[in-house]
mmCIF file of N, CA and C in Angstrom:
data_model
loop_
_atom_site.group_PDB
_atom_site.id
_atom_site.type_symbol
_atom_site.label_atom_id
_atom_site.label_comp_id
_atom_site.label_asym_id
_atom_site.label_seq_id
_atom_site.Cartn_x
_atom_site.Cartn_y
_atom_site.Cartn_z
ATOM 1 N N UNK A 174 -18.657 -31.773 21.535
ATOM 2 C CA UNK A 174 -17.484 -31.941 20.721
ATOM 3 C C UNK A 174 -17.656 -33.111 19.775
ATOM 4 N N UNK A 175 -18.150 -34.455 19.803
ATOM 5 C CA UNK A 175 -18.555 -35.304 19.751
ATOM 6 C C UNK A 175 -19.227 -35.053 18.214
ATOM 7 N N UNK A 176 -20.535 -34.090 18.555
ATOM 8 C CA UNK A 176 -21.213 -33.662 17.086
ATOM 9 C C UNK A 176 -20.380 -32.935 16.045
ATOM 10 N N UNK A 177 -19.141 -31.996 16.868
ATOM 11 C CA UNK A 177 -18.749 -31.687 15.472
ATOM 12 C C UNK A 177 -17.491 -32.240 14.598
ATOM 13 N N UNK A 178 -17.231 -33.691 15.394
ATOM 14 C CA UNK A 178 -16.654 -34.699 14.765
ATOM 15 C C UNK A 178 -17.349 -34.957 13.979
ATOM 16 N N UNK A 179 -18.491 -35.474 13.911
ATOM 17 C CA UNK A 179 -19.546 -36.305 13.622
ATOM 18 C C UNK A 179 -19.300 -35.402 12.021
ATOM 19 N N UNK A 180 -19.266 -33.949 12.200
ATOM 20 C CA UNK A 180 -19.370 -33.176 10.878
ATOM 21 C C UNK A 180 -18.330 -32.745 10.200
ATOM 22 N N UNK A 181 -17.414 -33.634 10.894
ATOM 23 C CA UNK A 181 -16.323 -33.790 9.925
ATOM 24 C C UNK A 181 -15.170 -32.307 10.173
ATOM 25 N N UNK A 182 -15.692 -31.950 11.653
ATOM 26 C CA UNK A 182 -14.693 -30.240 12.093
ATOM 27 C C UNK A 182 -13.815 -31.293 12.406
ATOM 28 N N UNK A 183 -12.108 -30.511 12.290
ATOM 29 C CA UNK A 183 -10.682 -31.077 12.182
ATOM 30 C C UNK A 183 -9.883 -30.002 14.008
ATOM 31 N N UNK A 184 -9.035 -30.871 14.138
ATOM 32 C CA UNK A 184 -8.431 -29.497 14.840
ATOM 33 C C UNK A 184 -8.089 -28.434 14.715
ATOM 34 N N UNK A 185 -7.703 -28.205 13.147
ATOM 35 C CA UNK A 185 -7.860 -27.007 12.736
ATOM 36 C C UNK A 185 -8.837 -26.087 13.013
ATOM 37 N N UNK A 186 -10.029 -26.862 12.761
ATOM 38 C CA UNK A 186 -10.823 -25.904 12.619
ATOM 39 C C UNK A 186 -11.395 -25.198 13.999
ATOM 40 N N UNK A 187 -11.359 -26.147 14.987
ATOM 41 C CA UNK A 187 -11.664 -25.532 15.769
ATOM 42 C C UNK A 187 -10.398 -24.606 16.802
ATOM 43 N N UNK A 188 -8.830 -24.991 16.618
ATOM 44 C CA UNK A 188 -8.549 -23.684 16.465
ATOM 45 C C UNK A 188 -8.627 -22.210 15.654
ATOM 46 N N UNK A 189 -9.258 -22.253 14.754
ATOM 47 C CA UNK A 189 -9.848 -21.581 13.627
ATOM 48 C C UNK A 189 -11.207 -20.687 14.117
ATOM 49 N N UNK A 190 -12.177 -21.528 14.842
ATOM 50 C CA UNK A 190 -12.885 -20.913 15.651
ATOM 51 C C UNK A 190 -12.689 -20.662 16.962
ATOM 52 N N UNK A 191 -11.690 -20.541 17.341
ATOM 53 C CA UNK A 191 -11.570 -20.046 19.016
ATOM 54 C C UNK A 191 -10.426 -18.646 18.417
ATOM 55 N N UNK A 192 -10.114 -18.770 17.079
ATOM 56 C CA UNK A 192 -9.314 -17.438 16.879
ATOM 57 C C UNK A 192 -10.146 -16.498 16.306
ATOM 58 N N UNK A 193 -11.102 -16.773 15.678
ATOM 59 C CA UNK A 193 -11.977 -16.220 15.145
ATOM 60 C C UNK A 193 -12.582 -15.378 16.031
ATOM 61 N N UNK A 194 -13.241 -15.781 17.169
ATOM 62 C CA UNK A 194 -13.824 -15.299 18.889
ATOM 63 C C UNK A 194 -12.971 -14.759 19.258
ATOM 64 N N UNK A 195 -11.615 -14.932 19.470
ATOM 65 C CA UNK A 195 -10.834 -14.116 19.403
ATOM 66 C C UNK A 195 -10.573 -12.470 19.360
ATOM 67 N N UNK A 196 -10.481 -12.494 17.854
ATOM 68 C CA UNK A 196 -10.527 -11.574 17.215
ATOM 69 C C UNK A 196 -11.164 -10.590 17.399
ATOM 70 N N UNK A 197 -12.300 -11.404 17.174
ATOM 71 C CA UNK A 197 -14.387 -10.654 17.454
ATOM 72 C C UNK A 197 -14.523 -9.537 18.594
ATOM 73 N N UNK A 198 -13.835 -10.308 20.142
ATOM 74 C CA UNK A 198 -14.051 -9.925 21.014
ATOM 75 C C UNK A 198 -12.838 -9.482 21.129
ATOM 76 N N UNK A 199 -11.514 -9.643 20.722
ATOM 77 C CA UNK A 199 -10.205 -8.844 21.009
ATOM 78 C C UNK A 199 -9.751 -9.016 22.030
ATOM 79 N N UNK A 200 -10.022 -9.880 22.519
ATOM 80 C CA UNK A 200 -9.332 -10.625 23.834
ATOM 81 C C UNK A 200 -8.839 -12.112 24.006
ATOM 82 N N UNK A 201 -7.968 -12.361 24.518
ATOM 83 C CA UNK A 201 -7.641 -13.664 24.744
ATOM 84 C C UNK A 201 -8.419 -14.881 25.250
ATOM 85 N N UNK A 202 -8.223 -15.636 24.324
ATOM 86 C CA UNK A 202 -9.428 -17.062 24.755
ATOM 87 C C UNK A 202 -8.500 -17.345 26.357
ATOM 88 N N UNK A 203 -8.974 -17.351 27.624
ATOM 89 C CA UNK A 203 -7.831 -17.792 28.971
ATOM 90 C C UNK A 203 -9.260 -18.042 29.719
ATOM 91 N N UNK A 204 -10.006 -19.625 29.024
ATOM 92 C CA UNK A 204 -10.783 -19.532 30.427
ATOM 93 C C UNK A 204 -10.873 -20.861 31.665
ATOM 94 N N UNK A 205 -12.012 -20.490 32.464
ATOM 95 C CA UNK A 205 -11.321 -20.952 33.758
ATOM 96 C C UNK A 205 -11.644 -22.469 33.775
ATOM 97 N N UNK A 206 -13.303 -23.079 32.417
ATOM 98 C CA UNK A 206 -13.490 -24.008 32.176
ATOM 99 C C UNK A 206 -13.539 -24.177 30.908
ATOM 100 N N UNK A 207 -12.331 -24.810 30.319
ATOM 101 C CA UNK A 207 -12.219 -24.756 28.795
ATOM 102 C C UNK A 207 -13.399 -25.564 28.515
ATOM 103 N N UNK A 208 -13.427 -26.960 28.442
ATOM 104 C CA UNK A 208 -14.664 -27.831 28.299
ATOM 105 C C UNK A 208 -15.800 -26.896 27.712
ATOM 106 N N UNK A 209 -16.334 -25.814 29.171
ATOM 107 C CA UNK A 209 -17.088 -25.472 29.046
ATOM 108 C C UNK A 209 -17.395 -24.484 28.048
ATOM 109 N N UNK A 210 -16.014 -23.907 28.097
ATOM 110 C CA UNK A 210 -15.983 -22.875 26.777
ATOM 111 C C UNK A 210 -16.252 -23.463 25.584
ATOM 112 N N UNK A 211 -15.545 -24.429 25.408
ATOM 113 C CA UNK A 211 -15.492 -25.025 23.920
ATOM 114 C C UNK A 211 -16.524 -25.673 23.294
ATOM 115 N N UNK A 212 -17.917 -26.110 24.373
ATOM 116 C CA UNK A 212 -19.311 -26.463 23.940
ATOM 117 C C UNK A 212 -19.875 -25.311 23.740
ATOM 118 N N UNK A 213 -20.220 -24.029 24.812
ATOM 119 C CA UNK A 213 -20.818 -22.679 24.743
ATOM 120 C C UNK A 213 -20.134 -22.512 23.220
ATOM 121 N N UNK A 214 -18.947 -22.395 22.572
ATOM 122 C CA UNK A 214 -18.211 -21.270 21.487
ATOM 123 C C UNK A 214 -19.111 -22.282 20.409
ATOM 124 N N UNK A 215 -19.257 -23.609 20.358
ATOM 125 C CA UNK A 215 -19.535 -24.499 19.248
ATOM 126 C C UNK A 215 -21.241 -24.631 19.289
ATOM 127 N N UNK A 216 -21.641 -24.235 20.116
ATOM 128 C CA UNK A 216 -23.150 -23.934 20.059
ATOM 129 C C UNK A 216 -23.565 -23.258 19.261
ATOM 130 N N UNK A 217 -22.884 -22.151 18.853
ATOM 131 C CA UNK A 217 -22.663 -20.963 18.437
ATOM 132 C C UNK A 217 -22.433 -21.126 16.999
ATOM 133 N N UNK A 218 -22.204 -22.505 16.702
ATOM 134 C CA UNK A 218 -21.401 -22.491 15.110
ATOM 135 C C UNK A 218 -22.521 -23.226 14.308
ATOM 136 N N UNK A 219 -21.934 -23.462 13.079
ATOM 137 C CA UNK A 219 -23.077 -24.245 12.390
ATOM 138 C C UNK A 219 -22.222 -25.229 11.888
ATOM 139 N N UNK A 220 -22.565 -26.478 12.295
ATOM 140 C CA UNK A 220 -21.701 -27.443 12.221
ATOM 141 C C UNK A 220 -21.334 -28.150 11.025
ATOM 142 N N UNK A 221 -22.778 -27.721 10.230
ATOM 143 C CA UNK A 221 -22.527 -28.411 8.860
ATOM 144 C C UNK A 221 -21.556 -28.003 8.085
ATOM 145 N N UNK A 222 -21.100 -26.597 8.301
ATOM 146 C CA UNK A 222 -20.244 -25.665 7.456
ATOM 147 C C UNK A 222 -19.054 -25.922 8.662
ATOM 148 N N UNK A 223 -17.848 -26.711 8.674
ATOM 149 C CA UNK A 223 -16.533 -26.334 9.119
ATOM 150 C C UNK A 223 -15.607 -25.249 7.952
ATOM 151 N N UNK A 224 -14.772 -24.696 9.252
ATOM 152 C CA UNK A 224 -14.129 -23.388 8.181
ATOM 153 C C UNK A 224 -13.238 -24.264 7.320
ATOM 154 N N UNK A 225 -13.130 -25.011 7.361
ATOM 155 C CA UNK A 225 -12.202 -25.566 6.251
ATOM 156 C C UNK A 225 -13.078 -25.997 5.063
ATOM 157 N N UNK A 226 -14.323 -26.218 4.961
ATOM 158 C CA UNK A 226 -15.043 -26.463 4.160
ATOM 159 C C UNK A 226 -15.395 -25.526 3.641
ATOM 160 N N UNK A 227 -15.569 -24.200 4.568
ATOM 161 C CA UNK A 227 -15.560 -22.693 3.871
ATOM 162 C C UNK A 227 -14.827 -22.394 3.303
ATOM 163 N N UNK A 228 -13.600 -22.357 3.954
ATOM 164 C CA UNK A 228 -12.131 -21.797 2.798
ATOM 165 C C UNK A 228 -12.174 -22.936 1.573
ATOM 166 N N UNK A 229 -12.470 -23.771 1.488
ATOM 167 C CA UNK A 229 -12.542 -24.629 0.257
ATOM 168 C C UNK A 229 -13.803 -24.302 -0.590
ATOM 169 N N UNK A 230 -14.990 -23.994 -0.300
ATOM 170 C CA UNK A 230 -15.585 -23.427 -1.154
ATOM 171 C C UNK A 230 -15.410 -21.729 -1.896
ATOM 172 N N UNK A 231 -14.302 -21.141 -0.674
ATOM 173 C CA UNK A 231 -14.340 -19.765 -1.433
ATOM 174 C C UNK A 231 -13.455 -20.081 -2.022
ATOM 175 N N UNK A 232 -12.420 -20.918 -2.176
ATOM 176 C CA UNK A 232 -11.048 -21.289 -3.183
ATOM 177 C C UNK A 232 -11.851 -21.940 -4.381
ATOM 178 N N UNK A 233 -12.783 -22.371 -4.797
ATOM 179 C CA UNK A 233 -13.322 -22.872 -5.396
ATOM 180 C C UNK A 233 -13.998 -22.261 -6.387
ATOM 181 N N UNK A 234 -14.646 -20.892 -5.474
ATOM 182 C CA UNK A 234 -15.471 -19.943 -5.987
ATOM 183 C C UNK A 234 -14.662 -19.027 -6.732
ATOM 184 N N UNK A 235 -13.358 -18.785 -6.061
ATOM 185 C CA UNK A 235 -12.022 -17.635 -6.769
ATOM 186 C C UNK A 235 -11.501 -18.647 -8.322
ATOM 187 N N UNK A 236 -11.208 -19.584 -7.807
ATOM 188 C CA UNK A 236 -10.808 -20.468 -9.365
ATOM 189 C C UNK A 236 -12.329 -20.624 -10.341
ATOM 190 N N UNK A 237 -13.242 -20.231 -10.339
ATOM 191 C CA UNK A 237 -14.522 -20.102 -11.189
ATOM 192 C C UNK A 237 -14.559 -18.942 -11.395
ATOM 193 N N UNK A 238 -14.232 -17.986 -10.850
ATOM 194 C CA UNK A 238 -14.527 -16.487 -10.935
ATOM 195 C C UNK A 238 -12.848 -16.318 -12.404
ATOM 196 N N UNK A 239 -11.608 -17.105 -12.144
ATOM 197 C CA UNK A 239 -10.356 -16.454 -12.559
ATOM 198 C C UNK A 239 -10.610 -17.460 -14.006
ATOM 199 N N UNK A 240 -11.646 -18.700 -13.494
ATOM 200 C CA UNK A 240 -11.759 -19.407 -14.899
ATOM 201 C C UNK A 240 -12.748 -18.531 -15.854
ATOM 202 N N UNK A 241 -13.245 -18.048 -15.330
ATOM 203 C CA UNK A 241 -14.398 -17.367 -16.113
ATOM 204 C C UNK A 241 -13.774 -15.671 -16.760
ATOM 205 N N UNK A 242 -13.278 -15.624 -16.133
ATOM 206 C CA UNK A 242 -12.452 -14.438 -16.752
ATOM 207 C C UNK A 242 -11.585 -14.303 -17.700
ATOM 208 N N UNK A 243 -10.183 -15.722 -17.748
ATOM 209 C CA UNK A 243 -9.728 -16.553 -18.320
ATOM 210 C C UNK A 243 -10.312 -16.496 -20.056
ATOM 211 N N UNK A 244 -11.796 -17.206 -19.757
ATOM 212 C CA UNK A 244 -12.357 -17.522 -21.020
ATOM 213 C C UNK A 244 -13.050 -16.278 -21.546
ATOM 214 N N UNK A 245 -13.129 -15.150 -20.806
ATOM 215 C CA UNK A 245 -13.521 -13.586 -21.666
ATOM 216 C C UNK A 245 -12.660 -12.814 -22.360
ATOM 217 N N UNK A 246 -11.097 -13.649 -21.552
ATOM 218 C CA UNK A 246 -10.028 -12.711 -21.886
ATOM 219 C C UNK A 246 -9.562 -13.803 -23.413
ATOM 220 N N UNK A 247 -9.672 -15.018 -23.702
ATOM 221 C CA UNK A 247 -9.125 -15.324 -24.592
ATOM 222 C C UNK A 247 -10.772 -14.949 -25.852
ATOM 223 N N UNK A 248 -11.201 -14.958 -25.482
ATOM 224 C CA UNK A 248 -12.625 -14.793 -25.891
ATOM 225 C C UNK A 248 -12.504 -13.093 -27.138
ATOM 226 N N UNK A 249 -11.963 -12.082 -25.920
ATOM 227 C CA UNK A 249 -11.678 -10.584 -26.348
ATOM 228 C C UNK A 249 -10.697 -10.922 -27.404
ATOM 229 N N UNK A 250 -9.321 -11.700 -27.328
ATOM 230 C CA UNK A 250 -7.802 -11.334 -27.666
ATOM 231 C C UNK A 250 -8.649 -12.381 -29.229
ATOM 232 N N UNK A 251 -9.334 -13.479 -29.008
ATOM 233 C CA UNK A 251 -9.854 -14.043 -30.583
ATOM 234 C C UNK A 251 -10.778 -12.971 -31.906
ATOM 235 N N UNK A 252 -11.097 -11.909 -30.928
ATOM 236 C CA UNK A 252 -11.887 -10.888 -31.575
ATOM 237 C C UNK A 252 -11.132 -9.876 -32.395
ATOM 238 N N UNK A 253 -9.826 -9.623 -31.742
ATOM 239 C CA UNK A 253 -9.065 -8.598 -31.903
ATOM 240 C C UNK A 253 -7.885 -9.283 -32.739
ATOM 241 N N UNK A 254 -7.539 -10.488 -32.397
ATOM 242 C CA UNK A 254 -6.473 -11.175 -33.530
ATOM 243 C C UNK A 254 -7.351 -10.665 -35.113
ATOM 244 N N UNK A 255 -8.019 -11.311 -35.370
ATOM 245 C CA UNK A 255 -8.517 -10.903 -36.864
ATOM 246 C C UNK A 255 -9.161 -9.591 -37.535
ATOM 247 N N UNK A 256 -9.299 -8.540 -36.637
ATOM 248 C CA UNK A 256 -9.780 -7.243 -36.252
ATOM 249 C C UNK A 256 -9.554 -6.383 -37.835
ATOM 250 N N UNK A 257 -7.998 -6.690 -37.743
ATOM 251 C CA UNK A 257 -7.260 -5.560 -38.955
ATOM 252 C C UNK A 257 -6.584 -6.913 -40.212
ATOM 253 N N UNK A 258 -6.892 -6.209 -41.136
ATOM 254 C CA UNK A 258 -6.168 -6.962 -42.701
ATOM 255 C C UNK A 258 -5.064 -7.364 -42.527
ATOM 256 N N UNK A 259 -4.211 -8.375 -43.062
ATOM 257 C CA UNK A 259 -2.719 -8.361 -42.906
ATOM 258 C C UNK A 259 -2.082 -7.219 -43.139
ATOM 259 N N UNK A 260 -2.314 -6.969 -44.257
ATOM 260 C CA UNK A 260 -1.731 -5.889 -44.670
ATOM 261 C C UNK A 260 -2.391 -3.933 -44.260
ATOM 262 N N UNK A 261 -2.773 -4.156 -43.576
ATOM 263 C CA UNK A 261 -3.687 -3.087 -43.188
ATOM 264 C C UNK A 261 -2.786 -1.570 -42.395
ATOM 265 N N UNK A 262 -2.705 -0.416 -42.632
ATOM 266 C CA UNK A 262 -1.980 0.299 -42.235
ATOM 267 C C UNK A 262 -2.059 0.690 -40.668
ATOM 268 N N UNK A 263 -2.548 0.080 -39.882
ATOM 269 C CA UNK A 263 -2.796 -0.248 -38.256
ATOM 270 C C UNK A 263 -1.467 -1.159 -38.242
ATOM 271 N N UNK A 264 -1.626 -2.505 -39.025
ATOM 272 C CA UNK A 264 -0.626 -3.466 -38.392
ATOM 273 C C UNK A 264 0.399 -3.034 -39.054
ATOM 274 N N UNK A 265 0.815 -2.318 -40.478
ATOM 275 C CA UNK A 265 1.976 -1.917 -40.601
ATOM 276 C C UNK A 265 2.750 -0.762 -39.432
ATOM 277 N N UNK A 266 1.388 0.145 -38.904
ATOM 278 C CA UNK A 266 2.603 0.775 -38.226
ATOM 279 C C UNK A 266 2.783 0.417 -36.702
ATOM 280 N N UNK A 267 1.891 -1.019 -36.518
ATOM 281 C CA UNK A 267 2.242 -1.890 -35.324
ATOM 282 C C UNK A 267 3.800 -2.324 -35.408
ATOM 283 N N UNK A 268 3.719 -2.875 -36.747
ATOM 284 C CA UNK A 268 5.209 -3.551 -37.110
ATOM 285 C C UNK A 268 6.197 -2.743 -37.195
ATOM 286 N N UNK A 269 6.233 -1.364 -37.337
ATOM 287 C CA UNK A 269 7.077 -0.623 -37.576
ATOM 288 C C UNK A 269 7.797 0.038 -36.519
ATOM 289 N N UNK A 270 6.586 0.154 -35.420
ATOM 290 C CA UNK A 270 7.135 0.373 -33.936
ATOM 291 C C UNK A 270 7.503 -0.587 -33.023
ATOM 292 N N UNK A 271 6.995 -1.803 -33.376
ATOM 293 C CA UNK A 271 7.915 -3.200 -33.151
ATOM 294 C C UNK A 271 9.573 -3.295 -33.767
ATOM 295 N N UNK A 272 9.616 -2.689 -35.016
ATOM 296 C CA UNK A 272 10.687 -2.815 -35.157
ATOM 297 C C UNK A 272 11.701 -1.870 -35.034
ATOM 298 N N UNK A 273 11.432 -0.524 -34.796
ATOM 299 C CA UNK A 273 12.094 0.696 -33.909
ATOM 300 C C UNK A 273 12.346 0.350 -32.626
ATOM 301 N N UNK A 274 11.637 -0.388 -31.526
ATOM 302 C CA UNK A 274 11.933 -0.955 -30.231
ATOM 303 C C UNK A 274 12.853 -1.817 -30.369
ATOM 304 N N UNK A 275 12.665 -2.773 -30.951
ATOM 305 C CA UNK A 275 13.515 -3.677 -31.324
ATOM 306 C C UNK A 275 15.146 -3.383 -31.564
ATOM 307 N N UNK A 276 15.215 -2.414 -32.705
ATOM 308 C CA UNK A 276 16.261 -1.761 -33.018
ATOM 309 C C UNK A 276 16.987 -1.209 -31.759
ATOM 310 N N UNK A 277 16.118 -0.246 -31.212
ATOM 311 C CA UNK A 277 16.714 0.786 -29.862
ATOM 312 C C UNK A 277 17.025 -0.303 -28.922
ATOM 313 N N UNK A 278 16.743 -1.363 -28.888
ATOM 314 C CA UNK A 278 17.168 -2.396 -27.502
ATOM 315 C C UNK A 278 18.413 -2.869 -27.909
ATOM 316 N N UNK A 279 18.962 -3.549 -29.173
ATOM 317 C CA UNK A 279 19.716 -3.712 -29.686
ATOM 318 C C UNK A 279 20.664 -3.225 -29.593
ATOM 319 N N UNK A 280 20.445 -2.191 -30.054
ATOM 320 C CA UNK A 280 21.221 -0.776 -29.882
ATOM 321 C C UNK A 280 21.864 -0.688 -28.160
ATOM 322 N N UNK A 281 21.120 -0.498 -27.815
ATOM 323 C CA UNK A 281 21.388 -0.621 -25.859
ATOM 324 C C UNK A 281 22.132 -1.110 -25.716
ATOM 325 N N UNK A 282 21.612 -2.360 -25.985
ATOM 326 C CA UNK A 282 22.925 -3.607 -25.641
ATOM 327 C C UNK A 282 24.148 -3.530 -25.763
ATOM 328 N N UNK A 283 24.123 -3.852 -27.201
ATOM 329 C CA UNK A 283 25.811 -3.228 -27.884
ATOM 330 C C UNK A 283 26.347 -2.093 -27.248
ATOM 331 N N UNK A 284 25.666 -1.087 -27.488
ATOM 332 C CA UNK A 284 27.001 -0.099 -26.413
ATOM 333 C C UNK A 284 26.581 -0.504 -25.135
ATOM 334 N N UNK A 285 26.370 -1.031 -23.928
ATOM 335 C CA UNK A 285 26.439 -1.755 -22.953
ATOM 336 C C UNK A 285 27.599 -2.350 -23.277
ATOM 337 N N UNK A 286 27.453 -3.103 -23.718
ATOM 338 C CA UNK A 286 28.552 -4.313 -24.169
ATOM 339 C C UNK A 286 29.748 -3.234 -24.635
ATOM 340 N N UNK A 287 29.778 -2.542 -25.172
ATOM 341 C CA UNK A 287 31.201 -1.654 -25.692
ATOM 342 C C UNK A 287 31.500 -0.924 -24.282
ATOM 343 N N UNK A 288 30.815 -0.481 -23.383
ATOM 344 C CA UNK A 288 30.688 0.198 -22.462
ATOM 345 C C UNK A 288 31.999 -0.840 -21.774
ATOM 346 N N UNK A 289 31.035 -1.755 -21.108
ATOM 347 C CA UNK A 289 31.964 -2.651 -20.214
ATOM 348 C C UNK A 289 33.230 -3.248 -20.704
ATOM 349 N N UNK A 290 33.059 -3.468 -22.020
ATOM 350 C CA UNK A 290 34.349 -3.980 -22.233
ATOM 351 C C UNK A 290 35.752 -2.539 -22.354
ATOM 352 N N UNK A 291 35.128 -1.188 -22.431
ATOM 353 C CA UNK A 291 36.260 -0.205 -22.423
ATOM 354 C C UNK A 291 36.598 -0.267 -21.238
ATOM 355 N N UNK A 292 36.186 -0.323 -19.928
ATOM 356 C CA UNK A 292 36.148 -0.478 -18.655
ATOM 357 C C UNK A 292 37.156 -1.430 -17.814
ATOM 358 N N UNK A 293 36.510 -2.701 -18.640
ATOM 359 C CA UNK A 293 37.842 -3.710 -17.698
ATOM 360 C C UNK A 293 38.742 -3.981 -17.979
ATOM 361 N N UNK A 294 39.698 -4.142 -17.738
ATOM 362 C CA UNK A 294 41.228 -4.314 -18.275
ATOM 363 C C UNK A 294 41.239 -5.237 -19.222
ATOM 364 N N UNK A 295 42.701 -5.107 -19.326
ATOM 365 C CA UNK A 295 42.654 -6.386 -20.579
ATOM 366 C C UNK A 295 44.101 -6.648 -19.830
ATOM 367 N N UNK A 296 44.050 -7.867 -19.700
ATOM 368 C CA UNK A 296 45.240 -8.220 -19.190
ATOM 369 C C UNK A 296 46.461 -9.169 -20.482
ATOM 370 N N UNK A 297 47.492 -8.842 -20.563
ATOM 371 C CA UNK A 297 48.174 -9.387 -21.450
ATOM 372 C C UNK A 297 49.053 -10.320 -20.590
ATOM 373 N N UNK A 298 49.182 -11.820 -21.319
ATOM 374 C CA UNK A 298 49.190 -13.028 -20.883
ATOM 375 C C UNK A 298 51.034 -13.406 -21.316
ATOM 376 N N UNK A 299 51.074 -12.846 -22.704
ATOM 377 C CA UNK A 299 52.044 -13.507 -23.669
ATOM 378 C C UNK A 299 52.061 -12.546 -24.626
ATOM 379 N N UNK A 300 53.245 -12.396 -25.165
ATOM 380 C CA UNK A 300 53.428 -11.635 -26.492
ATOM 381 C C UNK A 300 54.254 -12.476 -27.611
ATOM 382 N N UNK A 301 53.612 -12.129 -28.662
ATOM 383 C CA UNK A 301 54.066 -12.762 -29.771
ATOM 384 C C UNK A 301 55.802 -12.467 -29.913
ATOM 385 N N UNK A 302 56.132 -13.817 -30.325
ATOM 386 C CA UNK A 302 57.962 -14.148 -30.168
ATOM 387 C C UNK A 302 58.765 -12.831 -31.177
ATOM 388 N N UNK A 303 57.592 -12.272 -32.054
ATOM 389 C CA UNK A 303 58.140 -11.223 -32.942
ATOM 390 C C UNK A 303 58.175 -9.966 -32.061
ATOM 391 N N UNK A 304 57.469 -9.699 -31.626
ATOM 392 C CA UNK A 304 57.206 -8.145 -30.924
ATOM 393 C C UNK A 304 57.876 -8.039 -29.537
ATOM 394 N N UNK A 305 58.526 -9.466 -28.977
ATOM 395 C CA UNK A 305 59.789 -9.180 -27.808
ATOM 396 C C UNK A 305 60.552 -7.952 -28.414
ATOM 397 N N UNK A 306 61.104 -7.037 -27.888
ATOM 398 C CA UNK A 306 62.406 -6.056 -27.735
ATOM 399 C C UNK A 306 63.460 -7.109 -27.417
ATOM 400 N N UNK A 307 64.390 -7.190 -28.045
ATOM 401 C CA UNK A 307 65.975 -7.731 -27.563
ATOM 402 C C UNK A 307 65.736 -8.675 -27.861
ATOM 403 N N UNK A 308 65.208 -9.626 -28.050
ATOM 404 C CA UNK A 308 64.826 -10.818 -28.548
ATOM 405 C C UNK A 308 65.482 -10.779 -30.137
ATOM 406 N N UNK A 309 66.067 -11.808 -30.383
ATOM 407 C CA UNK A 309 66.197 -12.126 -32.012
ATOM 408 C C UNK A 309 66.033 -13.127 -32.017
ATOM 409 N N UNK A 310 65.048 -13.143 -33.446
ATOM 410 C CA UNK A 310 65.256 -14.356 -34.089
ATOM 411 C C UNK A 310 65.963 -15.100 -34.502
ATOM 412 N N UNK A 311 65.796 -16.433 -34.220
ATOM 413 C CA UNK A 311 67.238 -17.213 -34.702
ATOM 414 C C UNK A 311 67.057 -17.938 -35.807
#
């Protein structure tokens, strides 16, 4: 146990490897000399590599893999920004179906909005001193 302090294994990790064995074998770690278990299971390991040093190099390896992708994808979208003319009949009828969507959402809305407002009441608060019945002006 001693050595794989020495290499910097955490408690984590070595619950990490007794779940791992676990798993492997699909049975419950329940034994009769833990001690003994826990030198036999770490014999077994390679001490230089704790799993936490593993999961930190594959987190490492995923953020290089998403950086590198990152820079193909802005890489593609710099190729394709300047692709077509300003004025070029691609981006006019880009713009044109930009602005038909545009329109139809708009559109949505507002009758949404006319929708709900036919819907909820309107509650009247006060009426103007002219439009009382029986009421006169004085």
């Amino acid at each position: 146990m001693v050595e794989s302090a020495a290499h910097g294994w955490t408690a984590a990790d070595l619950n990490e490897t007794i779940d791992s064995w676990a798993k492997a074998h699909r049975i419950a770690p329940n034994p009769k000399r833990p001690i003994a278990f826990m030198r036999w299971l770490m014999k077994r390991q390679d001490l230089t590599f704790a799993p936490h040093i593993l999961a930190k190099i594959a987190a490492d390896q995923d953020e290089a893999v998403r950086d590198r992708q990152a820079v193909q994808l802005d890489a593609a979208r710099a190729r394709y920004a300047d692709a077509a003319a300003e004025d070029s009949p691609g981006r006019q009828a880009a713009r044109l179906v930009v602005r038909r969507v545009t329109d139809a959402a708009r559109r949505r809305k507002t009758e949404a909005v006319a929708r709900d407002n036919d819907t909820q009441p309107v509650w009247i608060t006060h009426l103007p001193a002219t439009a009382s019945p029986g009421v006169s002006g004085v």
